[in-house]
Short mmCIF file of C-alpha atoms in Angstrom, two decimals:
data_model
loop_
_atom_site.label_atom_id
_atom_site.label_comp_id
_atom_site.label_asym_id
_atom_site.label_seq_id
_atom_site.Cartn_x
_atom_site.Cartn_y
_atom_site.Cartn_z
CA MET A 1 18.92 219.29 74.12
CA GLU A 2 16.47 220.14 71.40
CA ARG A 3 16.67 223.63 69.93
CA GLU A 4 13.15 224.51 71.08
CA ASP A 5 13.93 223.36 74.61
CA SER A 6 17.08 225.47 74.76
CA ALA A 7 15.11 228.53 73.67
CA ILE A 8 12.55 228.02 76.45
CA GLU A 9 15.30 227.40 78.99
CA ARG A 10 17.05 230.57 77.87
CA VAL A 11 13.85 232.57 78.37
CA GLY A 12 13.41 231.15 81.85
CA SER A 13 16.99 231.91 82.86
CA THR A 14 17.40 235.37 81.32
CA PHE A 15 13.98 237.00 81.74
CA LYS A 16 14.61 238.37 85.20
CA ASP A 17 12.82 241.53 86.24
CA LYS A 18 15.20 244.27 87.33
CA PRO A 19 13.69 245.94 90.39
CA SER A 20 13.97 249.66 90.95
CA ASP A 21 16.04 251.07 93.82
CA ASP A 22 12.92 251.53 95.96
CA GLU A 23 11.82 247.97 95.21
CA LYS A 24 15.28 246.66 96.15
CA VAL A 25 15.10 248.43 99.51
CA GLU A 26 11.61 247.07 100.14
CA LEU A 27 12.63 243.56 99.09
CA GLU A 28 15.63 243.62 101.41
CA ARG A 29 13.46 244.84 104.27
CA GLN A 30 10.90 242.10 103.64
CA ARG A 31 13.61 239.44 103.36
CA ALA A 32 15.19 240.60 106.62
CA LEU A 33 11.79 240.50 108.29
CA TYR A 34 11.13 237.03 106.87
CA GLU A 35 14.52 235.75 108.07
CA GLN A 36 13.90 237.24 111.51
CA GLN A 37 10.48 235.59 111.69
CA LEU A 38 11.97 232.33 110.43
CA LYS A 39 14.67 232.28 113.11
CA TYR A 40 12.10 233.09 115.76
CA MET A 41 9.77 230.35 114.55
CA GLU A 42 12.59 227.80 114.30
CA LYS A 43 13.55 228.50 117.90
CA LEU A 44 9.92 228.36 118.94
CA ILE A 45 9.37 225.08 117.09
CA SER A 46 12.46 223.48 118.62
CA LEU A 47 10.82 224.01 122.01
CA ASN A 48 7.18 223.49 121.02
CA SER A 49 7.18 221.45 117.80
CA THR A 50 3.99 219.58 118.68
CA ARG A 51 2.13 222.53 120.16
CA GLY A 52 -1.17 223.03 118.43
CA CYS A 53 -1.90 226.12 116.38
CA GLU A 54 -4.89 227.55 114.60
CA VAL A 55 -4.73 229.75 111.50
CA VAL A 56 -7.71 232.08 111.72
CA ASN A 57 -7.13 233.65 108.31
CA VAL A 58 -4.39 234.53 105.83
CA VAL A 59 -3.91 238.15 104.77
CA VAL A 60 -2.52 238.49 101.23
CA GLU A 61 -1.39 241.77 99.65
CA GLY A 62 -0.58 242.30 95.98
CA THR A 63 -3.20 239.98 94.43
CA GLU A 64 -4.57 242.45 91.86
CA HIS A 65 -3.32 240.38 88.90
CA LEU A 66 -3.91 236.91 90.37
CA ARG A 67 -7.02 234.74 90.39
CA ASP A 68 -8.62 233.95 93.74
CA ASP A 69 -8.59 230.19 93.11
CA PHE A 70 -4.87 230.37 92.22
CA ILE A 71 -4.04 232.07 95.53
CA ALA A 72 -6.32 229.71 97.46
CA ARG A 73 -4.46 226.62 96.17
CA HIS A 74 -1.08 228.01 97.17
CA ILE A 75 -2.04 229.05 100.72
CA GLN A 76 -3.81 225.77 101.45
CA PRO A 77 -0.76 224.28 103.27
CA LEU A 78 -0.95 227.20 105.72
CA ILE A 79 -4.65 226.82 106.39
CA GLN A 80 -4.29 223.08 107.01
CA ALA A 81 -1.52 223.49 109.63
CA LYS A 82 -2.42 221.90 112.99
CA ASN A 83 0.81 222.50 114.92
CA LEU A 84 3.87 224.74 114.73
CA GLN A 85 5.94 222.22 112.82
CA SER A 86 3.33 221.74 110.08
CA LEU A 87 2.88 225.53 109.97
CA MET A 88 6.55 226.04 109.12
CA LEU A 89 6.46 223.24 106.58
CA GLY A 90 3.43 224.93 105.04
CA VAL A 91 5.27 228.27 104.87
CA ASN A 92 8.20 226.63 103.06
CA ALA A 93 5.91 224.75 100.66
CA MET A 94 3.93 227.89 99.81
CA ASN A 95 7.13 229.87 99.34
CA ASP A 96 8.54 227.28 96.91
CA THR A 97 5.39 226.84 94.81
CA LEU A 98 4.63 230.56 94.49
CA ARG A 99 8.18 231.41 93.45
CA SER A 100 8.30 228.60 90.87
CA SER A 101 4.85 229.40 89.45
CA GLY A 102 6.11 232.37 87.45
CA ALA A 103 3.21 234.49 88.70
CA VAL A 104 5.10 236.57 91.28
CA LYS A 105 8.51 238.21 91.24
CA ASP A 106 9.07 237.95 94.97
CA LEU A 107 7.19 237.51 98.21
CA ALA A 108 7.58 237.97 101.94
CA VAL A 109 5.83 236.12 104.77
CA CYS A 110 5.10 237.47 108.23
CA ILE A 111 3.39 235.37 110.93
CA ASN A 112 1.64 237.29 113.69
CA GLY A 113 0.68 235.59 116.94
CA MET A 114 -2.76 236.81 118.03
CA SER A 115 -3.59 234.89 121.19
CA SER A 116 -3.21 231.60 123.01
CA ASN A 117 -6.28 229.65 124.01
CA ARG A 118 -6.23 226.30 125.88
CA GLY A 119 -2.63 225.71 124.81
CA VAL A 120 -3.43 226.39 121.14
CA LEU A 121 -1.57 229.28 119.51
CA VAL A 122 -3.77 231.40 117.25
CA VAL A 123 -1.77 232.91 114.36
CA GLN A 124 -2.42 235.09 111.33
CA PRO A 125 0.04 234.70 108.40
CA LYS A 126 0.50 237.78 106.24
CA LEU A 127 1.81 237.58 102.67
CA LYS A 128 3.13 240.42 100.55
CA LEU A 129 3.36 239.50 96.86
CA ILE A 130 5.32 241.54 94.34
CA PRO A 131 3.87 240.96 90.85
CA ILE A 132 5.93 240.35 87.74
CA ASN A 133 5.87 242.55 84.67
CA LYS A 134 3.22 241.35 82.25
CA PHE A 135 5.26 241.86 79.07
CA MET A 136 8.96 241.42 78.46
CA ALA A 137 11.07 241.78 75.31
CA LYS A 138 14.71 240.82 75.02
CA THR A 139 17.45 240.60 72.42
CA GLY A 140 20.85 239.06 72.95
CA THR A 141 23.50 236.61 71.84
CA ASN A 142 24.52 233.11 72.88
CA VAL A 143 27.94 231.53 72.46
CA GLY A 144 28.63 227.90 73.28
CA ASN A 145 28.95 224.33 72.03
CA GLY A 146 30.80 225.49 68.94
CA GLU A 147 28.07 227.90 67.88
CA GLY A 148 27.11 231.54 68.23
CA ASP A 149 23.69 233.06 67.59
CA GLY A 150 21.54 236.10 68.16
CA TYR A 151 17.94 235.99 69.34
CA MET A 152 14.85 238.11 69.88
CA THR A 153 12.25 236.99 72.40
CA PHE A 154 8.85 238.32 73.44
CA GLN A 155 7.05 236.99 76.49
CA TRP A 156 3.58 237.65 77.90
CA ARG A 157 3.47 236.41 81.49
CA ASN A 158 0.73 235.53 83.94
CA ILE A 159 -1.82 236.07 81.17
CA PHE A 160 -4.89 234.78 83.00
CA GLY A 161 -3.72 235.35 86.57
CA GLY A 162 -2.54 231.80 87.21
CA GLY A 163 1.08 231.59 86.01
CA GLU A 164 0.32 231.20 82.27
CA ASN A 165 3.01 232.33 79.80
CA PHE A 166 3.11 232.88 76.04
CA ILE A 167 6.51 233.08 74.31
CA VAL A 168 7.59 234.00 70.77
CA ASP A 169 11.27 233.49 69.94
CA ALA A 170 13.35 234.00 66.78
CA THR A 171 17.01 233.01 66.46
CA THR A 172 19.70 233.15 63.79
CA GLY A 173 23.36 232.25 64.07
CA THR A 174 26.49 230.70 62.66
CA ARG A 175 24.95 227.25 62.31
CA THR A 176 21.30 228.02 62.96
CA ARG A 177 20.16 229.77 59.80
CA SER A 178 16.73 230.39 61.30
CA SER A 179 14.73 229.19 64.28
CA TYR A 180 11.19 230.20 65.21
CA LEU A 181 9.34 229.12 68.32
CA VAL A 182 5.85 229.73 69.70
CA ASN A 183 5.28 228.38 73.20
CA TYR A 184 2.47 228.34 75.76
CA ASN A 185 2.95 226.98 79.27
CA ALA A 186 0.75 226.92 82.35
CA PRO A 187 0.13 224.89 85.53
CA PHE A 188 -1.10 221.41 84.60
CA ASN A 189 -4.60 220.60 85.86
CA GLU A 190 -4.31 223.30 88.56
CA SER A 191 -1.30 221.49 90.05
CA LEU A 192 1.16 223.35 92.27
CA THR A 193 4.19 221.46 90.93
CA TRP A 194 3.35 220.11 87.44
CA ARG A 195 3.43 222.39 84.39
CA TRP A 196 2.01 221.86 80.91
CA ASP A 197 4.05 223.13 77.97
CA THR A 198 3.21 223.16 74.24
CA SER A 199 5.53 224.39 71.48
CA ALA A 200 5.34 224.82 67.72
CA TYR A 201 8.72 225.33 66.09
CA ALA A 202 10.57 225.52 62.79
CA THR A 203 14.36 225.45 62.53
CA SER A 204 16.97 225.32 59.78
CA ARG A 205 20.55 224.42 60.71
CA ASN A 206 23.77 223.92 58.78
CA ILE A 207 25.45 220.71 59.95
CA ASP A 208 28.94 221.50 58.68
CA TRP A 209 30.50 218.37 60.20
CA SER A 210 28.23 216.24 57.96
CA SER A 211 27.78 218.51 54.90
CA HIS A 212 24.01 218.94 55.04
CA GLU A 213 21.22 221.18 56.22
CA GLN A 214 18.61 220.00 58.72
CA VAL A 215 15.11 221.46 58.59
CA LEU A 216 12.66 220.68 61.41
CA LYS A 217 8.98 221.58 61.64
CA GLY A 218 7.14 220.16 64.59
CA LEU A 219 4.92 220.23 67.64
CA LYS A 220 5.90 219.19 71.14
CA THR A 221 3.74 218.86 74.24
CA LYS A 222 5.12 218.01 77.65
CA ILE A 223 4.29 218.06 81.34
CA SER A 224 7.12 218.57 83.80
CA GLN A 225 7.77 218.78 87.52
CA ASP A 226 10.67 220.17 89.54
CA VAL A 227 10.52 219.39 93.26
CA ASN A 228 13.43 219.29 95.71
CA GLY A 229 16.06 218.84 93.01
CA VAL A 230 14.14 216.07 91.22
CA THR A 231 12.86 216.97 87.74
CA GLN A 232 10.56 214.79 85.65
CA GLU A 233 9.24 215.31 82.15
CA TRP A 234 6.79 213.42 79.95
CA SER A 235 6.75 214.57 76.32
CA LEU A 236 4.97 213.80 73.05
CA GLN A 237 6.55 215.09 69.85
CA SER A 238 5.66 215.05 66.17
CA VAL A 239 8.23 216.52 63.80
CA ILE A 240 8.88 216.53 60.05
CA ARG A 241 12.64 216.29 59.49
CA SER A 242 14.40 217.11 56.23
CA VAL A 243 18.02 216.39 55.30
CA LYS A 244 19.38 218.55 52.46
CA PRO A 245 22.98 217.81 51.36
CA TYR A 246 24.76 220.99 50.28
CA SER A 247 28.19 219.66 49.35
CA LEU A 248 29.11 219.40 45.66
CA ALA A 249 30.11 215.80 46.29
CA PRO A 250 28.20 214.60 49.38
CA SER A 251 28.98 211.24 50.89
CA LYS A 252 26.83 208.25 50.01
CA THR A 253 25.67 207.97 53.62
CA ILE A 254 24.32 211.53 53.72
CA LEU A 255 22.70 211.07 50.30
CA ALA A 256 20.94 207.96 51.63
CA HIS A 257 19.33 210.11 54.36
CA ALA A 258 18.33 212.95 52.02
CA GLY A 259 14.63 213.79 51.96
CA ASP A 260 11.83 214.01 54.50
CA ASP A 261 11.12 211.89 57.56
CA LEU A 262 8.29 211.96 60.12
CA LYS A 263 9.07 211.17 63.73
CA VAL A 264 6.33 210.68 66.32
CA SER A 265 7.85 209.90 69.70
CA LEU A 266 7.11 209.63 73.40
CA GLY A 267 9.75 210.60 75.94
CA TYR A 268 10.36 210.44 79.67
CA ASP A 269 13.27 212.17 81.42
CA ILE A 270 14.21 212.23 85.08
CA ASN A 271 17.08 214.07 86.77
CA ILE A 272 18.20 214.26 90.39
CA ASP A 273 20.59 217.13 91.06
CA THR A 274 22.12 217.99 94.44
CA ARG A 275 25.05 220.06 93.12
CA ASP A 276 25.62 223.52 94.53
CA ASP A 277 26.23 224.99 91.07
CA LYS A 278 25.49 223.84 87.53
CA VAL A 279 28.33 225.73 85.81
CA LEU A 280 31.24 224.74 88.07
CA PRO A 281 30.02 222.63 91.01
CA THR A 282 32.14 222.22 94.12
CA THR A 283 30.01 219.63 95.90
CA GLY A 284 27.05 217.34 95.19
CA TRP A 285 26.03 214.88 92.51
CA LYS A 286 23.65 214.50 89.60
CA LEU A 287 21.96 211.48 88.02
CA GLY A 288 19.95 211.69 84.82
CA LEU A 289 18.07 209.26 82.59
CA GLN A 290 16.46 210.11 79.24
CA ASN A 291 14.18 207.72 77.36
CA GLU A 292 12.53 208.02 73.94
CA ILE A 293 10.42 205.64 71.87
CA ALA A 294 9.48 206.50 68.28
CA GLY A 295 7.08 204.83 65.90
CA LEU A 296 3.94 204.79 68.04
CA SER A 297 1.92 206.25 65.17
CA LYS A 298 1.38 204.45 61.88
CA PHE A 299 2.40 207.67 60.14
CA SER A 300 5.83 207.72 61.78
CA THR A 301 8.65 206.67 59.44
CA SER A 302 11.19 206.38 62.27
CA HIS A 303 10.99 203.44 64.68
CA PHE A 304 13.48 203.18 67.52
CA LEU A 305 14.20 202.95 71.23
CA LYS A 306 16.73 205.41 72.63
CA GLN A 307 18.15 205.81 76.11
CA THR A 308 20.92 207.92 77.62
CA PHE A 309 22.23 208.27 81.15
CA GLU A 310 24.40 210.82 82.91
CA ALA A 311 26.21 210.87 86.24
CA ASN A 312 28.23 213.71 87.75
CA TRP A 313 29.99 214.06 91.08
CA ALA A 314 31.82 217.02 92.60
CA THR A 315 33.83 217.48 95.76
CA ASN A 316 36.43 219.89 97.10
CA SER A 317 39.31 220.14 99.52
CA ASN A 318 40.49 223.57 100.60
CA SER A 319 40.64 225.52 97.32
CA ASN A 320 40.85 222.44 95.07
CA ILE A 321 37.81 221.10 93.21
CA LEU A 322 37.34 217.63 91.71
CA ASN A 323 34.67 216.94 89.07
CA CYS A 324 33.95 213.44 87.72
CA SER A 325 31.45 212.62 84.98
CA LEU A 326 30.16 209.62 83.07
CA ARG A 327 27.67 209.49 80.18
CA GLY A 328 26.40 206.75 77.92
CA GLY A 329 23.57 205.77 75.63
CA TRP A 330 22.21 203.35 73.08
CA LEU A 331 19.91 203.54 70.07
CA TYR A 332 18.05 200.46 68.84
CA THR A 333 16.23 200.93 65.55
CA GLN A 334 13.73 198.66 63.83
CA ASP A 335 14.61 200.17 60.45
CA ASP A 336 17.46 199.13 58.16
CA TYR A 337 19.66 201.85 59.65
CA SER A 338 19.31 204.64 62.19
CA HIS A 339 18.49 208.16 61.05
CA VAL A 340 21.36 210.65 61.06
CA MET A 341 19.39 212.99 63.37
CA ASP A 342 18.74 210.29 65.96
CA ARG A 343 22.35 209.19 66.38
CA PHE A 344 24.80 210.23 69.07
CA TYR A 345 27.77 212.51 68.39
CA LEU A 346 30.92 213.00 70.45
CA GLY A 347 33.94 215.25 70.48
CA GLY A 348 34.72 218.88 71.10
CA PRO A 349 35.73 221.30 73.85
CA ASN A 350 32.54 220.73 75.86
CA ASP A 351 32.68 216.94 76.12
CA VAL A 352 35.64 214.87 74.84
CA ARG A 353 38.41 217.45 74.61
CA SER A 354 41.47 216.89 72.35
CA PHE A 355 39.13 216.16 69.43
CA PHE A 356 37.25 218.40 67.04
CA TYR A 357 33.56 219.15 67.49
CA ASN A 358 31.66 215.88 66.78
CA GLY A 359 34.96 214.47 65.60
CA LEU A 360 34.77 210.96 67.09
CA GLY A 361 33.45 207.87 65.33
CA ALA A 362 32.96 206.71 61.77
CA ARG A 363 33.28 209.05 58.79
CA ASP A 364 32.40 208.94 55.10
CA GLN A 365 34.30 211.33 52.80
CA GLY A 366 34.95 213.57 55.77
CA ASP A 367 31.32 213.56 56.97
CA SER A 368 30.84 212.61 60.61
CA LEU A 369 28.27 209.79 60.78
CA GLY A 370 27.70 209.57 64.53
CA GLY A 371 26.96 206.29 66.25
CA ASP A 372 24.28 204.10 67.82
CA ALA A 373 26.03 203.57 71.16
CA PHE A 374 28.51 205.58 73.18
CA ILE A 375 30.26 205.86 76.49
CA SER A 376 32.23 208.87 77.67
CA GLY A 377 33.60 210.31 80.87
CA GLY A 378 36.23 212.46 82.42
CA VAL A 379 38.00 213.72 85.51
CA SER A 380 38.79 217.42 85.96
CA VAL A 381 40.77 219.10 88.73
CA PHE A 382 40.45 222.84 89.38
CA THR A 383 42.98 224.63 91.56
CA ARG A 384 43.50 228.18 92.74
CA PHE A 385 45.12 230.54 90.26
CA PRO A 386 48.39 231.96 91.68
CA PHE A 387 48.20 235.50 93.08
CA ILE A 388 44.42 235.57 92.56
CA ARG A 389 42.00 235.57 95.48
CA GLU A 390 40.29 232.26 96.17
CA SER A 391 36.80 233.62 95.49
CA SER A 392 37.78 234.59 91.95
CA GLY A 393 36.12 232.74 89.09
CA LEU A 394 39.54 232.13 87.50
CA LYS A 395 40.94 228.62 88.07
CA LEU A 396 43.71 226.38 86.80
CA HIS A 397 42.37 223.27 85.10
CA SER A 398 43.78 219.83 84.31
CA PHE A 399 41.82 216.92 82.91
CA VAL A 400 41.68 213.45 81.42
CA ASN A 401 38.65 212.43 79.35
CA PHE A 402 37.63 209.55 77.13
CA GLY A 403 34.90 208.64 74.67
CA SER A 404 33.83 205.75 72.48
CA LEU A 405 31.22 206.07 69.71
CA VAL A 406 30.31 203.06 67.57
CA PRO A 407 27.60 201.81 65.19
CA TRP A 408 25.36 198.92 66.25
CA ASP A 409 25.10 196.06 63.78
CA HIS A 410 22.19 193.92 65.00
CA ASN A 411 23.52 190.95 63.03
CA GLU A 412 26.59 190.89 65.27
CA PRO A 413 26.57 189.55 68.85
CA LEU A 414 26.08 192.07 71.64
CA LEU A 415 29.49 191.14 73.01
CA LYS A 416 31.15 192.71 69.96
CA LEU A 417 29.37 196.02 70.62
CA LEU A 418 30.54 196.01 74.23
CA ASN A 419 34.07 195.18 73.13
CA ASP A 420 34.08 198.12 70.69
CA LEU A 421 32.88 200.47 73.43
CA ALA A 422 35.64 199.21 75.73
CA HIS A 423 38.33 200.77 73.50
CA PRO A 424 37.76 204.53 73.81
CA SER A 425 39.66 207.50 72.47
CA VAL A 426 41.48 209.37 75.24
CA GLY A 427 42.67 212.95 75.62
CA CYS A 428 44.31 215.01 78.34
CA GLY A 429 45.41 218.57 78.91
CA PHE A 430 45.63 221.58 81.16
CA GLY A 431 44.62 225.22 81.02
CA VAL A 432 42.56 227.94 82.65
CA VAL A 433 38.84 228.20 83.42
CA PHE A 434 36.77 231.29 84.11
CA LYS A 435 33.40 230.86 85.79
CA HIS A 436 31.05 233.61 84.70
CA PRO A 437 27.60 233.84 86.34
CA VAL A 438 25.93 232.77 83.08
CA ALA A 439 28.53 230.49 81.46
CA ARG A 440 31.90 228.80 81.78
CA LEU A 441 34.91 229.61 79.61
CA GLU A 442 37.83 227.24 79.10
CA LEU A 443 41.17 227.65 77.33
CA ASN A 444 43.16 224.42 77.39
CA PHE A 445 46.30 222.97 75.88
CA VAL A 446 45.12 219.53 74.73
CA LEU A 447 46.84 216.35 73.61
CA PRO A 448 45.20 213.15 72.28
CA LEU A 449 46.62 210.05 73.97
CA VAL A 450 44.59 207.33 72.22
CA ALA A 451 42.77 207.77 68.90
CA HIS A 452 41.11 205.65 66.24
CA GLU A 453 41.39 205.71 62.47
CA HIS A 454 38.57 208.14 61.68
CA ASP A 455 38.85 210.45 64.71
CA ALA A 456 39.44 214.14 64.02
CA LEU A 457 42.28 215.05 66.39
CA ARG A 458 42.88 218.43 67.95
CA LYS A 459 46.39 219.20 69.24
CA GLY A 460 47.40 222.44 70.87
CA PHE A 461 45.04 225.09 72.21
CA GLN A 462 41.29 224.49 72.37
CA TYR A 463 38.69 226.80 73.86
CA GLY A 464 35.13 226.14 74.91
CA ILE A 465 32.19 228.24 76.10
CA GLY A 466 28.98 226.86 77.54
CA LEU A 467 26.99 225.70 80.55
CA GLN A 468 27.67 221.96 80.43
CA PHE A 469 31.10 220.36 80.21
CA MET A 470 32.42 216.83 80.57
#
């Protein structure tokens, strides 16, 4: 994930309004009323699913900071309902789109039956909207993926009464020397599900596994959709990338990449996620595909096609959990060699355990060079910790994982590339896992089983903190 994307995701996941005690009581009352109405309507629909209904009007409270046209678009599914079944579908659709719009903190729906005329039920839906706070400021720290940082974020929300947000973020950390982000996002073309997002960013990071500093200055525009567990994203990015070796004796490969580079790229990502939890799932599956093409502009100095895929599956039996994962990708460049920032990197406690962070693949004077194609996967088993209640976030963990990262010489036959990928490095181990509401912590005893000449091996204890693990 790009640094600017992770900052926006962090804002979305951590900027949660904390309601007062009175608001909590009111929210619980409204939720209980909504659930009661929902159960009543579900029972009613099961008996009269095709019975006609007429919505005379929709009463909405709490619209002081929302535009009329914004509210009108969201309640349209209610107004268009012609029978009880479509009415309930409209309630669910309105509930989902309003909550995901970022314009309201919470809402409750009450449906009042007014009369019955010629077999048609006349109803009046009533909405109570609880607005979000307009301005939020937050400071905090992040630890994960071999890095720790501190951040300060300011967010202005629902600026024009239609779910528009403006974000300013600054970050500094162990590897990220500085990162600045300015972001504006809003519904795209008045859509209920698509959002438009534009970011300007500047970052400076120390890449200690390759003895250089990376400086990025760019613009990124994207439109995205998240509906029923299916997320899509189209993006256009223009970024100036600088590689600055800082070692007294940098490798020849890193020196060859030193200087500035302009990348103009178009991307499309799609993910389908049915898992019950993203940190430590117990059931469900996920499929993801990421595509990027660079060099569409005559000013772009990078020209490549890049694609990655991801598959995850989780299941459980009693108190035991099984997680399986598989990832892969390829990078085809039209230049003499691929850029060091476009390549794939493998190794570390969050993907291929038993190896150091980005420790797999070719090296030059100790610098990790990455690769143009990779395949990796793993199987993890989580069991109940002895003498600890089953609902505890503490689990025993055992795993086997593998990974193969290789360069792609276009002068060689494709069969050679596939043969190189078919000989992965393998590691195994066991340990403990703690599932925190915002992250997952692992402490494992690891042992490499199969390794290649340039791999950086890790034997003994290895810990990892983050949201995504192999």
